[in-house]
């Protein structure tokens, strides 16, 4: 399957700490995306990183991409209770149509 | 823009009944996607449209599922007859172009078939 796989499946941290989630995939990609899903809601797009990019930032979010290792990471700095959600990576397997991993469940304790 | 609008938010139906889920994409988005989310299988792509034309329906689980997009502002996903294993959250998403931008998801329809 070309879908990415997030690691860890679950992460529990204290407010103010950094949270790092990883995504590994199997086939070449055009781009990789990260999404957040709050309980009972739809997914919200966070960042899209293209295969020729190595790092992107958006506010407290930092995404890295290593195409040689077929992996990406999402770093949330200075986490807040409101960051509690599931985080998904989506890879396109070269087709521009992404498929989603199973997600990392992040809990940030106040 | 109000975003991607799905209806209903919740649907409870009896096995064997027909279920129709509705989606209004963001104006100007040429791509529309239907996904299904379950604990067991995660988020699965069922079908997607480009300019109202179905491009890939290989994710549709069986003939009981059908999807249409009669115009750029409306799409339906129909299950007939419904079965308990169809219980899931169904999401619609739209995008101007998947390679350039992310998807905008609707809030989903939680379907329960009893």
PDB file of C-alpha atoms in Angstrom:
ATOM      1  CA  UNK A   1       0.000   0.000   0.000  1.00  0.00           C
ATOM      2  CA  UNK A   2       1.208   3.498  -0.683  1.00  0.00           C
ATOM      3  CA  UNK A   3      -0.321   5.009   2.433  1.00  0.00           C
ATOM      4  CA  UNK A   4       1.896   6.478   5.068  1.00  0.00           C
ATOM      5  CA  UNK A   5       2.146   5.036   8.518  1.00  0.00           C
ATOM      6  CA  UNK A   6       2.353   7.323  11.511  1.00  0.00           C
ATOM      7  CA  UNK A   7       4.397   6.616  14.572  1.00  0.00           C
ATOM      8  CA  UNK A   8       3.712   6.573  17.463  1.00  0.00           C
ATOM      9  CA  UNK A   9       0.063   5.533  17.452  1.00  0.00           C
ATOM     10  CA  UNK A  10      -0.494   7.525  20.622  1.00  0.00           C
ATOM     11  CA  UNK A  11       1.424  10.290  22.357  1.00  0.00           C
ATOM     12  CA  UNK A  12       0.733  11.876  25.725  1.00  0.00           C
ATOM     13  CA  UNK A  13       2.622  14.995  26.842  1.00  0.00           C
ATOM     14  CA  UNK A  14       2.342  17.982  29.154  1.00  0.00           C
ATOM     15  CA  UNK A  15       1.437  21.438  27.984  1.00  0.00           C
ATOM     16  CA  UNK A  16       4.522  23.361  26.934  1.00  0.00           C
ATOM     17  CA  UNK A  17       6.419  20.297  25.755  1.00  0.00           C
ATOM     18  CA  UNK A  18       7.198  19.585  22.126  1.00  0.00           C
ATOM     19  CA  UNK A  19       5.398  16.802  20.267  1.00  0.00           C
ATOM     20  CA  UNK A  20       7.006  14.895  17.417  1.00  0.00           C
ATOM     21  CA  UNK A  21       5.162  12.547  15.115  1.00  0.00           C
ATOM     22  CA  UNK A  22       6.663  10.553  12.291  1.00  0.00           C
ATOM     23  CA  UNK A  23       5.364   9.226   9.013  1.00  0.00           C
ATOM     24  CA  UNK A  24       6.954   6.551   6.853  1.00  0.00           C
ATOM     25  CA  UNK A  25       5.842   5.583   3.362  1.00  0.00           C
ATOM     26  CA  UNK A  26       6.818   3.068   0.733  1.00  0.00           C
ATOM     27  CA  UNK A  27       6.615   4.583  -2.752  1.00  0.00           C
ATOM     28  CA  UNK A  28       7.865   7.781  -4.366  1.00  0.00           C
ATOM     29  CA  UNK A  29       5.710  10.827  -3.808  1.00  0.00           C
ATOM     30  CA  UNK A  30       4.998  14.191  -5.351  1.00  0.00           C
ATOM     31  CA  UNK A  31       4.002  15.654  -2.031  1.00  0.00           C
ATOM     32  CA  UNK A  32       3.125  14.761   1.536  1.00  0.00           C
ATOM     33  CA  UNK A  33       0.497  16.421   3.655  1.00  0.00           C
ATOM     34  CA  UNK A  34      -0.305  16.584   7.351  1.00  0.00           C
ATOM     35  CA  UNK A  35      -3.825  16.944   8.727  1.00  0.00           C
ATOM     36  CA  UNK A  36      -5.359  17.334  12.164  1.00  0.00           C
ATOM     37  CA  UNK A  37      -8.665  15.855  13.260  1.00  0.00           C
ATOM     38  CA  UNK A  38     -10.393  16.896  16.444  1.00  0.00           C
ATOM     39  CA  UNK A  39     -12.790  14.398  17.944  1.00  0.00           C
ATOM     40  CA  UNK A  40     -16.020  14.228  15.981  1.00  0.00           C
ATOM     41  CA  UNK A  41     -14.867  16.674  13.336  1.00  0.00           C
ATOM     42  CA  UNK A  42     -13.492  16.608   9.807  1.00  0.00           C
ATOM     43  CA  UNK A  43      -9.824  16.721   8.971  1.00  0.00           C
ATOM     44  CA  UNK A  44      -8.105  20.084   8.768  1.00  0.00           C
ATOM     45  CA  UNK A  45      -5.193  20.612   6.419  1.00  0.00           C
ATOM     46  CA  UNK A  46      -2.006  21.747   8.176  1.00  0.00           C
ATOM     47  CA  UNK A  47       0.904  21.642   5.751  1.00  0.00           C
ATOM     48  CA  UNK A  48       1.741  20.340   2.282  1.00  0.00           C
ATOM     49  CA  UNK A  49       5.409  19.668   1.569  1.00  0.00           C
ATOM     50  CA  UNK A  50       6.631  18.854  -1.918  1.00  0.00           C
ATOM     51  CA  UNK A  51       9.134  16.149  -2.705  1.00  0.00           C
ATOM     52  CA  UNK A  52      11.820  18.716  -3.549  1.00  0.00           C
ATOM     53  CA  UNK A  53      11.409  20.475  -0.207  1.00  0.00           C
ATOM     54  CA  UNK A  54      13.117  19.422   3.000  1.00  0.00           C
ATOM     55  CA  UNK A  55      11.456  21.566   5.622  1.00  0.00           C
ATOM     56  CA  UNK A  56       8.418  23.821   6.049  1.00  0.00           C
ATOM     57  CA  UNK A  57       7.147  25.900   8.919  1.00  0.00           C
ATOM     58  CA  UNK A  58       3.739  27.178   9.850  1.00  0.00           C
ATOM     59  CA  UNK A  59       3.437  28.899  13.186  1.00  0.00           C
ATOM     60  CA  UNK A  60       4.344  26.334  15.863  1.00  0.00           C
ATOM     61  CA  UNK A  61       4.440  23.541  13.292  1.00  0.00           C
ATOM     62  CA  UNK A  62       7.580  22.279  11.604  1.00  0.00           C
ATOM     63  CA  UNK A  63       7.512  19.553   8.991  1.00  0.00           C
ATOM     64  CA  UNK A  64      10.558  17.810   7.594  1.00  0.00           C
ATOM     65  CA  UNK A  65      10.770  15.438   4.654  1.00  0.00           C
ATOM     66  CA  UNK A  66      13.530  12.974   3.879  1.00  0.00           C
ATOM     67  CA  UNK A  67      12.761  11.322   0.551  1.00  0.00           C
ATOM     68  CA  UNK A  68      15.842   9.102   0.761  1.00  0.00           C
ATOM     69  CA  UNK A  69      14.437   7.531   3.912  1.00  0.00           C
ATOM     70  CA  UNK A  70      10.831   7.884   2.767  1.00  0.00           C
ATOM     71  CA  UNK A  71       9.900   9.567   5.996  1.00  0.00           C
ATOM     72  CA  UNK A  72       8.493  12.808   7.346  1.00  0.00           C
ATOM     73  CA  UNK A  73       8.107  14.293  10.780  1.00  0.00           C
ATOM     74  CA  UNK A  74       5.703  16.809  12.264  1.00  0.00           C
ATOM     75  CA  UNK A  75       6.941  18.818  15.233  1.00  0.00           C
ATOM     76  CA  UNK A  76       4.563  20.866  17.347  1.00  0.00           C
ATOM     77  CA  UNK A  77       6.479  23.209  19.603  1.00  0.00           C
ATOM     78  CA  UNK A  78       5.244  24.529  22.942  1.00  0.00           C
ATOM     79  CA  UNK A  79       2.138  22.362  22.791  1.00  0.00           C
ATOM     80  CA  UNK A  80      -1.195  23.489  24.188  1.00  0.00           C
ATOM     81  CA  UNK A  81      -4.197  21.567  25.443  1.00  0.00           C
ATOM     82  CA  UNK A  82      -5.996  22.702  22.272  1.00  0.00           C
ATOM     83  CA  UNK A  83      -3.492  20.704  20.198  1.00  0.00           C
ATOM     84  CA  UNK A  84      -5.114  17.516  21.496  1.00  0.00           C
ATOM     85  CA  UNK A  85      -6.263  15.738  18.343  1.00  0.00           C
ATOM     86  CA  UNK A  86      -5.357  12.999  15.902  1.00  0.00           C
ATOM     87  CA  UNK A  87      -2.719  13.826  13.313  1.00  0.00           C
ATOM     88  CA  UNK A  88      -2.578  12.158   9.918  1.00  0.00           C
ATOM     89  CA  UNK A  89      -0.051  12.118   7.140  1.00  0.00           C
ATOM     90  CA  UNK A  90      -1.220  11.687   3.567  1.00  0.00           C
ATOM     91  CA  UNK A  91       1.019  10.557   0.724  1.00  0.00           C
ATOM     92  CA  UNK A  92       0.151  10.606  -2.973  1.00  0.00           C
ATOM     93  CA  UNK A  93       2.278   7.753  -4.303  1.00  0.00           C
ATOM     94  CA  UNK A  94       3.038   9.871  -7.374  1.00  0.00           C
ATOM     95  CA  UNK A  95      -0.624  10.221  -8.367  1.00  0.00           C
ATOM     96  CA  UNK A  96      -1.387  13.551  -6.607  1.00  0.00           C
ATOM     97  CA  UNK A  97      -4.307  11.757  -4.925  1.00  0.00           C
ATOM     98  CA  UNK A  98      -3.343  11.213  -1.297  1.00  0.00           C
ATOM     99  CA  UNK A  99      -4.084   8.237   0.858  1.00  0.00           C
ATOM    100  CA  UNK A 100      -4.084   8.584   4.615  1.00  0.00           C
ATOM    101  CA  UNK A 101      -2.331   6.744   7.390  1.00  0.00           C
ATOM    102  CA  UNK A 102      -3.996   5.544  10.583  1.00  0.00           C
ATOM    103  CA  UNK A 103      -2.948   8.618  12.528  1.00  0.00           C
ATOM    104  CA  UNK A 104      -1.231   9.550  15.770  1.00  0.00           C
ATOM    105  CA  UNK A 105      -3.479  10.375  18.700  1.00  0.00           C
ATOM    106  CA  UNK A 106      -1.975  13.275  20.652  1.00  0.00           C
ATOM    107  CA  UNK A 107      -3.117  14.189  24.140  1.00  0.00           C
ATOM    108  CA  UNK A 108      -1.745  17.357  25.701  1.00  0.00           C
ATOM    109  CA  UNK A 109      -2.368  17.571  29.426  1.00  0.00           C
ATOM    110  CA  UNK A 110      -2.912  21.054  30.866  1.00  0.00           C
TER     111      UNK A 110
ATOM    112  CA  UNK B   1     -17.098  30.619   1.887  1.00  0.00           C
ATOM    113  CA  UNK B   2     -18.950  28.278   4.248  1.00  0.00           C
ATOM    114  CA  UNK B   3     -16.600  25.410   3.505  1.00  0.00           C
ATOM    115  CA  UNK B   4     -17.614  21.938   2.442  1.00  0.00           C
ATOM    116  CA  UNK B   5     -21.141  21.256   3.613  1.00  0.00           C
ATOM    117  CA  UNK B   6     -22.377  17.762   4.304  1.00  0.00           C
ATOM    118  CA  UNK B   7     -25.818  16.590   5.280  1.00  0.00           C
ATOM    119  CA  UNK B   8     -27.135  15.025   7.333  1.00  0.00           C
ATOM    120  CA  UNK B   9     -24.669  15.130  10.244  1.00  0.00           C
ATOM    121  CA  UNK B  10     -26.095  11.959  11.704  1.00  0.00           C
ATOM    122  CA  UNK B  11     -28.140   9.212  10.116  1.00  0.00           C
ATOM    123  CA  UNK B  12     -29.562   6.150  11.807  1.00  0.00           C
ATOM    124  CA  UNK B  13     -31.283   3.689   9.553  1.00  0.00           C
ATOM    125  CA  UNK B  14     -32.417   0.104   9.525  1.00  0.00           C
ATOM    126  CA  UNK B  15     -30.654  -2.582   7.580  1.00  0.00           C
ATOM    127  CA  UNK B  16     -31.970  -2.806   4.043  1.00  0.00           C
ATOM    128  CA  UNK B  17     -32.970   0.839   3.786  1.00  0.00           C
ATOM    129  CA  UNK B  18     -31.591   3.247   1.227  1.00  0.00           C
ATOM    130  CA  UNK B  19     -29.290   5.962   2.536  1.00  0.00           C
ATOM    131  CA  UNK B  20     -28.317   9.126   0.673  1.00  0.00           C
ATOM    132  CA  UNK B  21     -25.504  11.363   1.853  1.00  0.00           C
ATOM    133  CA  UNK B  22     -25.095  14.826   0.402  1.00  0.00           C
ATOM    134  CA  UNK B  23     -22.178  17.166  -0.162  1.00  0.00           C
ATOM    135  CA  UNK B  24     -21.725  20.719  -1.382  1.00  0.00           C
ATOM    136  CA  UNK B  25     -18.078  21.432  -2.221  1.00  0.00           C
ATOM    137  CA  UNK B  26     -16.355  24.781  -2.095  1.00  0.00           C
ATOM    138  CA  UNK B  27     -17.121  26.856  -5.160  1.00  0.00           C
ATOM    139  CA  UNK B  28     -14.296  26.709  -7.662  1.00  0.00           C
ATOM    140  CA  UNK B  29     -12.867  23.437  -6.387  1.00  0.00           C
ATOM    141  CA  UNK B  30     -12.656  21.093  -9.351  1.00  0.00           C
ATOM    142  CA  UNK B  31     -12.019  17.939  -7.327  1.00  0.00           C
ATOM    143  CA  UNK B  32     -14.443  16.223  -4.975  1.00  0.00           C
ATOM    144  CA  UNK B  33     -13.666  13.189  -2.857  1.00  0.00           C
ATOM    145  CA  UNK B  34     -15.709  10.791  -0.757  1.00  0.00           C
ATOM    146  CA  UNK B  35     -13.966   9.061   2.154  1.00  0.00           C
ATOM    147  CA  UNK B  36     -15.135   6.601   4.768  1.00  0.00           C
ATOM    148  CA  UNK B  37     -13.567   6.450   8.234  1.00  0.00           C
ATOM    149  CA  UNK B  38     -13.782   3.501  10.623  1.00  0.00           C
ATOM    150  CA  UNK B  39     -11.665   2.402  13.542  1.00  0.00           C
ATOM    151  CA  UNK B  40     -10.813  -0.834  11.783  1.00  0.00           C
ATOM    152  CA  UNK B  41      -9.844   0.497   8.357  1.00  0.00           C
ATOM    153  CA  UNK B  42      -8.963   4.116   8.988  1.00  0.00           C
ATOM    154  CA  UNK B  43      -9.717   6.672   6.272  1.00  0.00           C
ATOM    155  CA  UNK B  44     -10.510   5.062   2.922  1.00  0.00           C
ATOM    156  CA  UNK B  45     -10.954   6.841  -0.392  1.00  0.00           C
ATOM    157  CA  UNK B  46     -14.180   5.651  -1.979  1.00  0.00           C
ATOM    158  CA  UNK B  47     -14.406   7.730  -5.163  1.00  0.00           C
ATOM    159  CA  UNK B  48     -13.316  11.056  -6.555  1.00  0.00           C
ATOM    160  CA  UNK B  49     -14.588  13.394  -9.248  1.00  0.00           C
ATOM    161  CA  UNK B  50     -12.837  15.928 -11.438  1.00  0.00           C
ATOM    162  CA  UNK B  51     -15.077  18.550 -13.023  1.00  0.00           C
ATOM    163  CA  UNK B  52     -18.133  16.450 -12.110  1.00  0.00           C
ATOM    164  CA  UNK B  53     -16.778  13.340 -13.849  1.00  0.00           C
ATOM    165  CA  UNK B  54     -16.020  10.222 -11.753  1.00  0.00           C
ATOM    166  CA  UNK B  55     -12.327   9.460 -12.200  1.00  0.00           C
ATOM    167  CA  UNK B  56     -11.622   6.583  -9.842  1.00  0.00           C
ATOM    168  CA  UNK B  57     -14.272   4.538  -8.067  1.00  0.00           C
ATOM    169  CA  UNK B  58     -12.035   1.585  -7.253  1.00  0.00           C
ATOM    170  CA  UNK B  59     -12.507   2.244  -3.557  1.00  0.00           C
ATOM    171  CA  UNK B  60     -16.259   1.772  -3.647  1.00  0.00           C
ATOM    172  CA  UNK B  61     -16.722  -1.398  -1.623  1.00  0.00           C
ATOM    173  CA  UNK B  62     -19.467  -3.008  -3.699  1.00  0.00           C
ATOM    174  CA  UNK B  63     -22.348  -2.371  -6.050  1.00  0.00           C
ATOM    175  CA  UNK B  64     -24.549  -1.267  -3.187  1.00  0.00           C
ATOM    176  CA  UNK B  65     -22.596   1.996  -3.211  1.00  0.00           C
ATOM    177  CA  UNK B  66     -23.044   4.620  -5.900  1.00  0.00           C
ATOM    178  CA  UNK B  67     -22.032   8.261  -6.202  1.00  0.00           C
ATOM    179  CA  UNK B  68     -23.103  11.047  -8.503  1.00  0.00           C
ATOM    180  CA  UNK B  69     -22.134  14.631  -9.155  1.00  0.00           C
ATOM    181  CA  UNK B  70     -24.832  16.188 -11.331  1.00  0.00           C
ATOM    182  CA  UNK B  71     -23.251  19.639 -11.156  1.00  0.00           C
ATOM    183  CA  UNK B  72     -20.276  21.459  -9.705  1.00  0.00           C
ATOM    184  CA  UNK B  73     -22.041  22.307  -6.468  1.00  0.00           C
ATOM    185  CA  UNK B  74     -23.589  19.010  -5.427  1.00  0.00           C
ATOM    186  CA  UNK B  75     -22.702  15.370  -4.977  1.00  0.00           C
ATOM    187  CA  UNK B  76     -24.451  12.378  -3.441  1.00  0.00           C
ATOM    188  CA  UNK B  77     -23.284   9.051  -2.088  1.00  0.00           C
ATOM    189  CA  UNK B  78     -25.999   6.433  -1.992  1.00  0.00           C
ATOM    190  CA  UNK B  79     -26.046   3.059  -0.267  1.00  0.00           C
ATOM    191  CA  UNK B  80     -28.806   0.690  -1.274  1.00  0.00           C
ATOM    192  CA  UNK B  81     -29.484  -1.562   0.535  1.00  0.00           C
ATOM    193  CA  UNK B  82     -27.598  -0.549   3.655  1.00  0.00           C
ATOM    194  CA  UNK B  83     -25.966  -3.092   5.983  1.00  0.00           C
ATOM    195  CA  UNK B  84     -24.651  -2.792   9.550  1.00  0.00           C
ATOM    196  CA  UNK B  85     -21.047  -3.010   8.291  1.00  0.00           C
ATOM    197  CA  UNK B  86     -21.619   0.235   6.409  1.00  0.00           C
ATOM    198  CA  UNK B  87     -21.720   2.056   9.748  1.00  0.00           C
ATOM    199  CA  UNK B  88     -18.950   4.649   9.628  1.00  0.00           C
ATOM    200  CA  UNK B  89     -18.290   8.352   9.293  1.00  0.00           C
ATOM    201  CA  UNK B  90     -18.451   9.453   5.675  1.00  0.00           C
ATOM    202  CA  UNK B  91     -16.498  12.530   4.681  1.00  0.00           C
ATOM    203  CA  UNK B  92     -16.660  14.661   1.594  1.00  0.00           C
ATOM    204  CA  UNK B  93     -13.655  16.804   0.677  1.00  0.00           C
ATOM    205  CA  UNK B  94     -12.852  19.181  -2.138  1.00  0.00           C
ATOM    206  CA  UNK B  95      -9.688  20.673  -3.583  1.00  0.00           C
ATOM    207  CA  UNK B  96      -8.804  23.072  -6.394  1.00  0.00           C
ATOM    208  CA  UNK B  97      -5.973  20.758  -7.393  1.00  0.00           C
ATOM    209  CA  UNK B  98      -4.668  17.995  -5.140  1.00  0.00           C
ATOM    210  CA  UNK B  99      -1.045  18.466  -6.096  1.00  0.00           C
ATOM    211  CA  UNK B 100      -1.017  22.137  -5.215  1.00  0.00           C
ATOM    212  CA  UNK B 101      -3.266  22.473  -2.210  1.00  0.00           C
ATOM    213  CA  UNK B 102      -4.635  20.425   0.589  1.00  0.00           C
ATOM    214  CA  UNK B 103      -8.149  19.187   0.849  1.00  0.00           C
ATOM    215  CA  UNK B 104     -10.957  20.931   2.664  1.00  0.00           C
ATOM    216  CA  UNK B 105     -13.059  18.385   4.489  1.00  0.00           C
ATOM    217  CA  UNK B 106     -16.670  18.594   5.515  1.00  0.00           C
ATOM    218  CA  UNK B 107     -17.759  17.771   9.043  1.00  0.00           C
ATOM    219  CA  UNK B 108     -18.825  14.299   8.008  1.00  0.00           C
ATOM    220  CA  UNK B 109     -21.966  12.201   8.231  1.00  0.00           C
ATOM    221  CA  UNK B 110     -22.027   9.622  10.990  1.00  0.00           C
ATOM    222  CA  UNK B 111     -24.021   6.680   9.631  1.00  0.00           C
ATOM    223  CA  UNK B 112     -25.356   3.976  11.894  1.00  0.00           C
ATOM    224  CA  UNK B 113     -27.126   1.015  10.331  1.00  0.00           C
ATOM    225  CA  UNK B 114     -29.008  -1.123  12.837  1.00  0.00           C
TER     226      UNK B 114
END
